[in-house]
Coordinates of C-alpha atoms in Angstrom, one line a residue:
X22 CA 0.0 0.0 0.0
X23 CA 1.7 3.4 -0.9
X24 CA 2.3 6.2 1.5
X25 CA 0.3 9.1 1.1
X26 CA -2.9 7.7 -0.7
X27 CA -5.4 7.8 2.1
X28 CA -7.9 10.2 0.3
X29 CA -8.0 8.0 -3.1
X30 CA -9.6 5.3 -0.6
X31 CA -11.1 6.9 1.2
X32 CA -13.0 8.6 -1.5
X33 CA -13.5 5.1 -4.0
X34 CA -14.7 3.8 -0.3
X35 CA -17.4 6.3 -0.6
X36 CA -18.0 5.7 -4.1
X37 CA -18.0 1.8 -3.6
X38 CA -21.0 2.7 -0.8
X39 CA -22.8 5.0 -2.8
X40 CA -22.7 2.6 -6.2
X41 CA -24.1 -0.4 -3.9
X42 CA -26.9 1.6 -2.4
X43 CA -30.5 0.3 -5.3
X44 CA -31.7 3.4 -6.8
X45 CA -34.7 2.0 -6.5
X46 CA -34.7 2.9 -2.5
X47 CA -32.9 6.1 -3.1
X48 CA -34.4 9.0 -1.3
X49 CA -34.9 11.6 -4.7
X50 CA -33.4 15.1 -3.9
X51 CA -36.9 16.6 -4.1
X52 CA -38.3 14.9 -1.5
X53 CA -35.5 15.6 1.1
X54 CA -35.8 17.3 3.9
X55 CA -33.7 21.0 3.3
X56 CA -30.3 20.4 4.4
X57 CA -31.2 22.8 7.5
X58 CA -33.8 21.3 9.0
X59 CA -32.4 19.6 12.4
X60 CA -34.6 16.7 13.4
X61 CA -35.6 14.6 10.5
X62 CA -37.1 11.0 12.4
X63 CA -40.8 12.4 11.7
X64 CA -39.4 12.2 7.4
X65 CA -40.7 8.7 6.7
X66 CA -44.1 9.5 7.4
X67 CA -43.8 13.1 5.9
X68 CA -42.5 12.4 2.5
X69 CA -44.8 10.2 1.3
X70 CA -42.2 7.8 0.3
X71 CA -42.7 5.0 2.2
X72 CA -45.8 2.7 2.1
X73 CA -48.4 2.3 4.5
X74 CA -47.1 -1.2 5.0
X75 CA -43.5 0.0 5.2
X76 CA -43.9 2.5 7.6
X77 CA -46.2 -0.4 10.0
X78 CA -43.2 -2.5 9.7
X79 CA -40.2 -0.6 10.3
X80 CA -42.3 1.4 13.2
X81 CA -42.6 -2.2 15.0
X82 CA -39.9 -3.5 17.5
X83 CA -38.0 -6.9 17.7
X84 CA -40.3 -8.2 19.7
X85 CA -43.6 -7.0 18.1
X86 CA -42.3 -8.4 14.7
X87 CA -40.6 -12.2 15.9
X88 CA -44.0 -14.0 16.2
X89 CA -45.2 -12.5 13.1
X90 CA -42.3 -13.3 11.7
X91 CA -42.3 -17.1 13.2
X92 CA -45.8 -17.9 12.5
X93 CA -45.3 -16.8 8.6
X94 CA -48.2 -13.6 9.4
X95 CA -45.0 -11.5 8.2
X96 CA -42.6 -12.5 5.8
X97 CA -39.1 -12.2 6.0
X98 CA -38.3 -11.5 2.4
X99 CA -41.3 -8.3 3.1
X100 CA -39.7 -6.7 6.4
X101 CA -36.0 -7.1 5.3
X102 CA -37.1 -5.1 2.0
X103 CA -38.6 -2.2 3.9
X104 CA -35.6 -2.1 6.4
X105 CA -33.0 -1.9 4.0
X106 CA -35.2 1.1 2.0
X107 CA -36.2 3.0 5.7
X108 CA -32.0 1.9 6.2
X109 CA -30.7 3.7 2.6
X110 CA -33.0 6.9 3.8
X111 CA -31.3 7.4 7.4
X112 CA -28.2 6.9 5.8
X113 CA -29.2 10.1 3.3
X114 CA -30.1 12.0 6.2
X115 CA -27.2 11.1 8.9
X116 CA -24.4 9.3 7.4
X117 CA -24.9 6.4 9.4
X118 CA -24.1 3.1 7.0
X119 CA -20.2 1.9 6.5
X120 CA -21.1 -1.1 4.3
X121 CA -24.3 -2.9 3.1
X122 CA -25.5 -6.7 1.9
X123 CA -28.6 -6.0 0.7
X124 CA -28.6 -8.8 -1.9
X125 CA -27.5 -11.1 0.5
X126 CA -29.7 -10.3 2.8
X127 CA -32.8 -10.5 0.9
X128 CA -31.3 -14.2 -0.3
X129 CA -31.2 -15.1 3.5
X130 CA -34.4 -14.2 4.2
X131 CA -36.0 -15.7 1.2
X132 CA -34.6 -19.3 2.1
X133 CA -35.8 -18.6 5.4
X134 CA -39.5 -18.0 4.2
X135 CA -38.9 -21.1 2.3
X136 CA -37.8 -23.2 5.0
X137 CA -40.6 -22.1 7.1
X138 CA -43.2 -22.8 4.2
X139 CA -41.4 -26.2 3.8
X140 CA -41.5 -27.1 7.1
X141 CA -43.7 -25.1 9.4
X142 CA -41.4 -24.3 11.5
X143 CA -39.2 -20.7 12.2
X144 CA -35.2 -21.9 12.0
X145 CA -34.8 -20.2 15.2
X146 CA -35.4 -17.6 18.0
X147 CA -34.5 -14.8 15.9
X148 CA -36.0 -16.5 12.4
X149 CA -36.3 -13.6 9.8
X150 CA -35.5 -10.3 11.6
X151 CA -32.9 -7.7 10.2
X152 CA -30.3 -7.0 12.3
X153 CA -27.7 -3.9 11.8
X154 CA -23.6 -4.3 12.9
X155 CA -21.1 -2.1 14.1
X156 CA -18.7 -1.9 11.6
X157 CA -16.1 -4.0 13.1
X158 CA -18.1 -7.0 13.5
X159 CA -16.6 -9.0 10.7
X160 CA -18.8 -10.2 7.5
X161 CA -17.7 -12.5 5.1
X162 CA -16.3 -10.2 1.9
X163 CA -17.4 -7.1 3.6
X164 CA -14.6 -4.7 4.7
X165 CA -14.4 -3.7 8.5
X166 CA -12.6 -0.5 8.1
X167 CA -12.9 1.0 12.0
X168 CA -12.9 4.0 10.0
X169 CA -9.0 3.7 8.7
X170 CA -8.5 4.3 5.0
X171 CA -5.5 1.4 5.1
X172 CA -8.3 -1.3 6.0
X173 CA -10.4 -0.1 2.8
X174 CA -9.9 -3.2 0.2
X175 CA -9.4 -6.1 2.7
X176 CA -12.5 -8.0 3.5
X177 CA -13.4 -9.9 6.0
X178 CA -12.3 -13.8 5.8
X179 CA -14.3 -15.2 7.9
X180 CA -17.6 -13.9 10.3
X181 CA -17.3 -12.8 13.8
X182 CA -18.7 -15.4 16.6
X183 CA -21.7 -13.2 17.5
X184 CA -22.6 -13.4 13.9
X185 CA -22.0 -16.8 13.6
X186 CA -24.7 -17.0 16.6
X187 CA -27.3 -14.4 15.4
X188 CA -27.2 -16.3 11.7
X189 CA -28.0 -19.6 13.5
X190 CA -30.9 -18.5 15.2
X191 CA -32.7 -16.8 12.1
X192 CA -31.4 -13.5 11.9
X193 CA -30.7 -11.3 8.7
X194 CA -27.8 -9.2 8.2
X195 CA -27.9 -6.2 5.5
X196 CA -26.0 -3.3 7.3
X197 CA -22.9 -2.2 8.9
X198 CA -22.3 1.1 10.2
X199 CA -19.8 3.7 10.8
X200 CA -17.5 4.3 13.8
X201 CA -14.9 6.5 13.9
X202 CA -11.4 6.1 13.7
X203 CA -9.9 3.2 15.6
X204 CA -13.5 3.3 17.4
X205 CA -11.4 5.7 19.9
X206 CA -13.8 8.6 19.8
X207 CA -17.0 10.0 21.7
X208 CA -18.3 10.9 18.4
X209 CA -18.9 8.5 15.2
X210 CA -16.1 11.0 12.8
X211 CA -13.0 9.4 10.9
X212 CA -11.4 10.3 7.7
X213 CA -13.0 7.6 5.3
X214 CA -16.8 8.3 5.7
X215 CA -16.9 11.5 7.5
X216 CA -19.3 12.3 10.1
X217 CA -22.4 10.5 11.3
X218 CA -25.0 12.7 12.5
X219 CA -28.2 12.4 15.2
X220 CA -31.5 11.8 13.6
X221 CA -33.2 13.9 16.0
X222 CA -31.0 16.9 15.5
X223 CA -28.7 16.5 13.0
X224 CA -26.8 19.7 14.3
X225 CA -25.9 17.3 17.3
X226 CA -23.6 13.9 17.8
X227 CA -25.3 10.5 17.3
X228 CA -22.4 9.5 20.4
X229 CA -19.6 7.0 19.5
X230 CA -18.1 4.7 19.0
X231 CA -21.2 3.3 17.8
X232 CA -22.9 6.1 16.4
X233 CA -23.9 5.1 13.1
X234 CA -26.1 2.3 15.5
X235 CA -27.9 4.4 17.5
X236 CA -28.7 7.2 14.6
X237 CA -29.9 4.2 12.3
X238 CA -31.9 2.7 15.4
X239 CA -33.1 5.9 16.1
X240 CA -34.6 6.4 12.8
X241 CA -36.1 2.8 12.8
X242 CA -34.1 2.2 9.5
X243 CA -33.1 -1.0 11.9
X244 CA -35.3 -2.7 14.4
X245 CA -31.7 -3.4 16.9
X246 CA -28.4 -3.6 16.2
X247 CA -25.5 -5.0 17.8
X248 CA -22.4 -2.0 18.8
X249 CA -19.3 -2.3 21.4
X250 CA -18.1 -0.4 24.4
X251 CA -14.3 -0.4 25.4
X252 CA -14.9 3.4 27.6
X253 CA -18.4 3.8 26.9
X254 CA -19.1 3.0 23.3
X255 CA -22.4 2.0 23.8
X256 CA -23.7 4.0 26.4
X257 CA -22.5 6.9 24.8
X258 CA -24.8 6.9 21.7
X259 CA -27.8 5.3 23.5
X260 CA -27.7 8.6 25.4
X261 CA -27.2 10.8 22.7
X262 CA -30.2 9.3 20.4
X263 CA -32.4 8.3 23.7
X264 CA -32.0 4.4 23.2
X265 CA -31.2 1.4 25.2
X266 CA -28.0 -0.5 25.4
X267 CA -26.7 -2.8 27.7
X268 CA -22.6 -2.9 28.3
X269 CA -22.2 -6.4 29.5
X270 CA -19.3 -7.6 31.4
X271 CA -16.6 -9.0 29.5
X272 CA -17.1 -13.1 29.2
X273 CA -21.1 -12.8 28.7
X274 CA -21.5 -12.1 25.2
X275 CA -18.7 -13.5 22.5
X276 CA -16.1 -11.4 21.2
X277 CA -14.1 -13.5 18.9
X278 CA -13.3 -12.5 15.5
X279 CA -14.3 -8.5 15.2
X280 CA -11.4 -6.1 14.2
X281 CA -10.4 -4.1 16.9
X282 CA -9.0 -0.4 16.8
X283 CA -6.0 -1.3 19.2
X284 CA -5.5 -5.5 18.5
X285 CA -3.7 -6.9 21.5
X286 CA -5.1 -4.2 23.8
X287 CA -6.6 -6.2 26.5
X288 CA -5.8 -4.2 29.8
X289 CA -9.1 -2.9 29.5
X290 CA -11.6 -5.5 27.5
X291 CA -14.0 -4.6 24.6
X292 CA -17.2 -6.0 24.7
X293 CA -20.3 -6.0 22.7
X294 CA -23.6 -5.4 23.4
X295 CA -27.3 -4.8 22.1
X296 CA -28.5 -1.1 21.0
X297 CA -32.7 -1.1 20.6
X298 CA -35.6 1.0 21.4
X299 CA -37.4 -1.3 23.9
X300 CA -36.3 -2.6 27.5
X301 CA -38.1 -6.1 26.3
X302 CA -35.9 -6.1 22.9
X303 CA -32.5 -5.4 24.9
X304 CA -33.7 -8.5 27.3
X305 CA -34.8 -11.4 24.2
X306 CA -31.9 -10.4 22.8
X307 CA -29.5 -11.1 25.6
X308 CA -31.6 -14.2 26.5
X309 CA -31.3 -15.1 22.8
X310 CA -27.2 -14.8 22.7
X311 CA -26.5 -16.7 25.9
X312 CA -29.4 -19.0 25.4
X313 CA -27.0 -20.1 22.3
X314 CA -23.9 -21.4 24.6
X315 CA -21.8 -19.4 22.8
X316 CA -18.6 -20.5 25.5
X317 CA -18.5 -23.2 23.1
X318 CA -17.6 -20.8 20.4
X319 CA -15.3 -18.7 22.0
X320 CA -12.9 -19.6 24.5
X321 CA -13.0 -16.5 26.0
X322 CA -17.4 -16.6 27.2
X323 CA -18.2 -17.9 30.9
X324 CA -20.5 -20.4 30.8
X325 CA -23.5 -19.2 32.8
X326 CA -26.7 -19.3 31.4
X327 CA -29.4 -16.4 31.9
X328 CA -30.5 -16.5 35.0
X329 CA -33.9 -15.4 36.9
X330 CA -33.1 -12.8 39.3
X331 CA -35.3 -12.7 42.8
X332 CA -34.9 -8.9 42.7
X333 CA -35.6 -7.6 47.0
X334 CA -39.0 -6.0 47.2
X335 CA -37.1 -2.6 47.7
X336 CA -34.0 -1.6 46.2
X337 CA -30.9 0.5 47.8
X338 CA -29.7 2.7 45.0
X339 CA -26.7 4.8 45.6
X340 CA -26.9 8.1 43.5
X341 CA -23.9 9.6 42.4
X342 CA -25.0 13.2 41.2
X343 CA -21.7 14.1 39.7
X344 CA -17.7 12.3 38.8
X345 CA -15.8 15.0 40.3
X346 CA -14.3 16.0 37.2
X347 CA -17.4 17.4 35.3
X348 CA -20.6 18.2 36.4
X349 CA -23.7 17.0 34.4
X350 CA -25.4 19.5 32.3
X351 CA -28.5 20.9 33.9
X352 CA -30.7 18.7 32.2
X353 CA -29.6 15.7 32.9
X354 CA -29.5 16.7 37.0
X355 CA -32.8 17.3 36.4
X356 CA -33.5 14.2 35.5
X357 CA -31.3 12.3 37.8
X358 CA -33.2 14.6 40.6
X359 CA -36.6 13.4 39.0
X360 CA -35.7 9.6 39.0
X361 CA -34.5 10.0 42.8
X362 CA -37.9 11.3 44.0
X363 CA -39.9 9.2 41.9
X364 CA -37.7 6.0 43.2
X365 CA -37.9 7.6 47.1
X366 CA -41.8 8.1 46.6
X367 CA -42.0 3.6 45.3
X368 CA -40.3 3.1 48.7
X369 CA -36.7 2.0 47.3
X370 CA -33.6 3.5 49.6
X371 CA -31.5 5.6 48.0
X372 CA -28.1 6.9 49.4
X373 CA -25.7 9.4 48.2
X374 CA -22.4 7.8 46.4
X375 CA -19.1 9.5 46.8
X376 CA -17.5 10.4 43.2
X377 CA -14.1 10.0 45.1
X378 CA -12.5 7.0 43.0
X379 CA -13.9 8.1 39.6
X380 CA -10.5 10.6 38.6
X381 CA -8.1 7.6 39.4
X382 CA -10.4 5.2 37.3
X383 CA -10.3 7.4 34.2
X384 CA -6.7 7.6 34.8
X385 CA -6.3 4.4 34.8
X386 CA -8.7 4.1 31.3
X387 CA -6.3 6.4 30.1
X388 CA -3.2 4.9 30.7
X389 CA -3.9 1.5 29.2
X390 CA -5.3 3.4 26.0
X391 CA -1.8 5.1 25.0
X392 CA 0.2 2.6 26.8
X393 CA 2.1 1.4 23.3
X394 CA 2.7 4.7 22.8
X395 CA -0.4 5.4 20.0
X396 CA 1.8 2.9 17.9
X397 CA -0.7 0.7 17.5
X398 CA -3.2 3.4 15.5
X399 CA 0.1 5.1 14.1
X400 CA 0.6 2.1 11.9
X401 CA -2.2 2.2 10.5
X402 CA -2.3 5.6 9.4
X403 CA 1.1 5.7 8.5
X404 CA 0.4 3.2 6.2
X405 CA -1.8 5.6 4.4
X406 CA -0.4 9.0 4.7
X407 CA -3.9 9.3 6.7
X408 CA -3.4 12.6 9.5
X409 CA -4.3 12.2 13.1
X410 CA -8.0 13.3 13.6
X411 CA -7.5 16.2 16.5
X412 CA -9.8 14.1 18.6
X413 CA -7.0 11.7 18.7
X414 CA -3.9 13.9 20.0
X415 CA -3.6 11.8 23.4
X416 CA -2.4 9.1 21.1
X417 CA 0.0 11.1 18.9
X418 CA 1.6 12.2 22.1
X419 CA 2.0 9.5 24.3
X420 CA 4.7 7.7 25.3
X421 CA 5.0 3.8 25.0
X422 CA 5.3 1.6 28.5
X423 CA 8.2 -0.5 29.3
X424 CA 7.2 -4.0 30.1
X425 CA 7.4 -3.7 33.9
X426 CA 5.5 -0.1 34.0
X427 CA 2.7 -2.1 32.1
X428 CA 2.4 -4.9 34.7
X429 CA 2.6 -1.9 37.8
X430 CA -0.7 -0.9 35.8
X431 CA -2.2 -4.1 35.8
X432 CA -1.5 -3.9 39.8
X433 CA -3.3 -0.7 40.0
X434 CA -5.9 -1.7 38.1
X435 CA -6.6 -4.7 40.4
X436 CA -6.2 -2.7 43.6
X437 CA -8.8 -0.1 42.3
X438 CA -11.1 -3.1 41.5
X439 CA -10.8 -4.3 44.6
X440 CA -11.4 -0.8 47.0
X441 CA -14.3 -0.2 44.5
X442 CA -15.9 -4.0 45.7
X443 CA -14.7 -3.4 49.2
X444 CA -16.9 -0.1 49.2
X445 CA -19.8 -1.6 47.0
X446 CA -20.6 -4.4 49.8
X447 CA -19.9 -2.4 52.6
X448 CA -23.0 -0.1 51.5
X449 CA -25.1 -2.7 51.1
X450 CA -26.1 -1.1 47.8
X451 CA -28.1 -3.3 44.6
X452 CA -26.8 -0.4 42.0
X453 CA -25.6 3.0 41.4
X454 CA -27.9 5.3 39.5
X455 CA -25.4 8.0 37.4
X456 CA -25.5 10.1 34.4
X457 CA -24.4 8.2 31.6
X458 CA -22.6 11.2 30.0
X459 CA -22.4 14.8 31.4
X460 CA -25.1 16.1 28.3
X461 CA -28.4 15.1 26.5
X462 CA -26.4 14.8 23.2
X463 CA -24.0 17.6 22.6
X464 CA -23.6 19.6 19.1
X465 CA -21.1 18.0 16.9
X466 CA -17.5 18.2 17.7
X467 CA -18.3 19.0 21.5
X468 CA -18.2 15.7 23.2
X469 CA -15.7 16.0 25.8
X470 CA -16.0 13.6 28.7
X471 CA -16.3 9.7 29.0
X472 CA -15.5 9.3 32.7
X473 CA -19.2 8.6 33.6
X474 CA -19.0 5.1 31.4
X475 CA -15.1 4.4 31.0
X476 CA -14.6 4.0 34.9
X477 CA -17.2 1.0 35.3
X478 CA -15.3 0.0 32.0
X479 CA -12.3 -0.5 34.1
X480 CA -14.4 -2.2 36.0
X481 CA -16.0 -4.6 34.6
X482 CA -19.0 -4.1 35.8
X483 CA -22.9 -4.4 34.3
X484 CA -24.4 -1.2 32.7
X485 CA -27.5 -0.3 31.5
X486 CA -27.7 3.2 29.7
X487 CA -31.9 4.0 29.4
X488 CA -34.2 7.4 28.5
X489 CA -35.6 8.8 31.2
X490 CA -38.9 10.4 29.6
X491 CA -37.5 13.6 30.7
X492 CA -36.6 16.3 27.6
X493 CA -34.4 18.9 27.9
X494 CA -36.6 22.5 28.2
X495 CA -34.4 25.0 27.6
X496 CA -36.5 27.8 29.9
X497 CA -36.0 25.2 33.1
X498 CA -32.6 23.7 31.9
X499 CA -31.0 27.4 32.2
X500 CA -27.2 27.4 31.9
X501 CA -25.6 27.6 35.8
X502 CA -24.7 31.0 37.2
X503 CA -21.7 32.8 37.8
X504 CA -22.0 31.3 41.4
X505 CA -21.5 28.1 40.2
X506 CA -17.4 27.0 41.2
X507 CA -16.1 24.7 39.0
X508 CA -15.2 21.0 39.3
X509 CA -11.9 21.3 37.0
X510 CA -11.2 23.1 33.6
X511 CA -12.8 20.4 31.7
X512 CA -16.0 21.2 33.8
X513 CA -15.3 25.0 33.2
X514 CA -15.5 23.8 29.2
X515 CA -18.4 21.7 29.4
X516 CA -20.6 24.4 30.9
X517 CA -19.6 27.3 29.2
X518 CA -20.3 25.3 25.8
X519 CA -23.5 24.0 27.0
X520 CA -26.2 25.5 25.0
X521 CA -29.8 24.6 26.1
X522 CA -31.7 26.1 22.9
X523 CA -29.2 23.7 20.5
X524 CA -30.3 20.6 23.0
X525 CA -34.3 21.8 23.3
X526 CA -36.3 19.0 23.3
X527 CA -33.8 15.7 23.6
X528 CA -34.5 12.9 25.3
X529 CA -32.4 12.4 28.6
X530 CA -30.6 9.1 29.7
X531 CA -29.4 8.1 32.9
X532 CA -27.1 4.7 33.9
X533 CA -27.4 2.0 36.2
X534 CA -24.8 0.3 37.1
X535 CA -25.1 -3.3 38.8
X536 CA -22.0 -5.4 39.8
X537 CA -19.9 -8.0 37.3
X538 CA -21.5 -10.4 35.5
X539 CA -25.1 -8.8 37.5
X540 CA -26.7 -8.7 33.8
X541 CA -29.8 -10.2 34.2
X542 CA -30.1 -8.2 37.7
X543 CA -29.3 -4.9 35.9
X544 CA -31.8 -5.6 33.4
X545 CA -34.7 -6.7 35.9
X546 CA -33.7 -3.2 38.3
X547 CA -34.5 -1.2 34.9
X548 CA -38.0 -2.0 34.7
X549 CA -38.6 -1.4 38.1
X550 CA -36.7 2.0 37.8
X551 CA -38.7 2.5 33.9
X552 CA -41.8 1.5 36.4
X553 CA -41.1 4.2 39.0
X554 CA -40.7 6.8 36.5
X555 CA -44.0 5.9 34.9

């Protein structure tokens, strides 16, 4: 590969996307929204270019569509169609899709009509249903860029382990979507594909690093999709777009075979993780994934099945209101406030959680992110001429660990885990109830702090990002006074930029956060927190 041809692939990249895109389901320029207008999810119904049958379809969930789908009421071959067309117009609008497999996809789900006409019988719990992937969940002949221009041209040789699963029991892929470069920032923005944008505002950031996810799910050009979280990767852009995600703990959900940003990087595990609209979808789908044994797929999975949680008849939540290194924006206090009295008013205890080992847990994040010294993303864009994003300047900058400073971090790492535990038990507490980010979503180029996910990343521990129901109202969500004393400089930032007319009207998430490998018990706390808030 030559040096210094990064924006020749990069730009037949874009070509190759655009040229495999049917015209047929191409959006025409005169039924577009105007390039100015900020929220376009209400377009499919609006333009008239959708059918009535369409629209019921893609408007459904996962777990409206499965029986439909396994008692032949629905046909595959129908809702795959009017996914990928609802998929080709989000991707008009936001810049969400990396790769498609439309052709394919439509194949699959034909033969799985067929099968089910044949025999009667769905091939499995997922039978028919589109799914979308994060780009670096590896497809057979379909590239996984991770948004570098030196992985355009070299497609996947075999399929990731999770897709392996998912294809098994019934499901259909036809989408991949973008991330941006090395999947190491807040926002979904690299040099191959450009920038993915929020459907509900398209002046703000669909989150990262799996963005183009949550802005496709978000526009219900996908009914779920599958994304990954390494510091907050899906929490990040359920909260921007108002979705649901849960981060796993590593070991629960298979891993094997996806291109990573940083390959070898395994101070702080990657996992992976569902991104839908519905508490019930995230839960069938988690069922559905560990249902499938997939420890015998990967070496790395625990083998413990989903389990039923006897949840106590009232929960102690501890609330942390702030990190102590930025303060939420005032909307999302708000709603942290609102869940507290809503949860205190159901009878459930809730004390206050000190913020005072959050700073050393995004220092530790941070070390093992730059530990190799950037080298590991340097290659890669080296190979290409490709510049460093400005995003990305902790890795130009950093300096590479020596073997021996690397294993001291491991040992810090383990001595935070274990204070963290130590104070966990001794409060007694089922969760802690947190902002998932320090904003609603944030206007493009803005997102500045992950230290409300990437410290339970650390961690390990269970997280559920969800929408509260509470909207940001930018005549009660006033920026803070002059009173105010900041946290830190990054603080000072985050509240001078915060604009509350850019942010009117966005939903607002908030995270719970349950123990390791406490899935099925974060899940089950959620609905009774969804419940309270209701």
């Amino acid at each position: 590969m030559s040096k210094g041809n990064w924006e020749e692939l990069a730009a037949k990249k874009r070509e190759q996307l655009e040229k495999s895109i049917p015209e047929e389901w191409r959006v025409p320029s005169d039924l577009l929204p105007p390039a100015d207008q900020d929220d376009v999810t209400g377009f499919p119904e609006a333009s008239g270019w959708f059918t009535a049958e369409e629209l019921s379809i893609t408007n459904q969930g996962a777990v409206e569509l499965l029986p439909k789908l396994a008692s032949g009421e629905l046909k595959s071959e129908t809702v795959t169609r009017a996914f990928c067309k609802r998929a080709v117009a989000a991707h008009q609008l936001t810049n969400c899709l990396s790769e498609t497999c439309f052709e394919r996809g439509l194949e699959t789900a034909k033969k799985l009509d067929e099968h089910l006409a044949r025999t009667g019988k769905p091939v499995g719990p997922l039978h028919g249903l589109p799914i979308s992937l994060k780009d670096n969940l590896n497809l057979v002949g379909l590239d996984s860029t991770v948004g570098f221009a030196s992985h355009v041209g070299d497609p996947a040789k075999y399929d990731a382990v999770i897709a392996d699963i998912l294809r098994e029991a019934g499901a259909v892929f036809y989408v991949k979507t973008n991330v941006p470069t090395a999947m190491m920032i807040a926002e979904s923005v690299n040099n191959v594909f450009g920038r993915t944008v929020n459907p509900r505002n398209r002046k703000l950031t669909s989150g990262g690093s799996s963005g183009g996810e949550s802005a496709l799910i978000t526009f219900k050009g996908s009914p779920w999709g599958i994304g990954t979280d390494i510091g907050g990767s899906l929490r990040i852009p359920a909260a921007c777009t108002g979705i649901f995600t849960l981060r796993p703990s590593f070991g629960r959900f298979p891993t094997l075979r996806c291109r990573s940003g940083m390959p070898g990087q395994e101070a702080v595990q990657s996992v992976n993780g569902p991104l839908t609209r519905t508490i019930a979808d995230l839960e069938y789908y988690s069922k559905t994934i560990v249902g499938a044994e997939p420890w015998r797929l990967d070496p790395r999975c625990l083998p413990i099945p989903w389990r039923s949680v006897d949840l106590p008849p009232k929960l102690k939540i501890a609330v942390m209101w702030d990190d102590g290194m930025a303060l939420p924006t005032p909307p999302v206090t708000r709603a942290l406030r609102h869940a507290v009295s809503k949860l205190e008013a159901a009878g459930h205890s809730v004390v206050e959680w000190s913020s005072k080992d959050q700073t050393e847990g995004l220092r530790l994040l941070d070390r093992m992110f730059v530990a190799d010294g950037g080298k590991a993303i340097k290659r890669e864009l080296d190979r290409t001429g490709e510049p460093v994003r400005p995003e990305m300047q902790m890795y130009a900058e950093a300096r590479e660990l020596g073997a021996l400073e690397y294993w001291q971090l491991h040992s810090d790492r383990q001595a935070f885990q274990k204070r963290y535990l130590d104070r966990w038990l001794a409060e007694g507490i089922d969760a802690i109830l947190c902002p998932t980010t320090p904003y609603s979503s944030v206007e493009n180029g803005k997102f500045r702090h992950v230290g409300y996910t990437g410290v339970f990343n650390v961690l390990d521990y269970s997280a559920i990002s969800f929408p509260t129901g509470i909207t940001v109202d930018k005549s009660v969500d006033v920026v803070l006074g002059e009173t105010y004393k900041h946290l830190s400089d990054l603080d000072k930032t985050i509240q001078a930029e915060y604009n509350p007319d850019a942010v009117h009207g966005m939903p607002v998430s908030l995270q719970l956060v349950a123990q390791r490998l406490e899935e099925e018990k974060c899940v089950d706390m959620c609905k009774v927190i969804l419940d309270a808030l209701s």
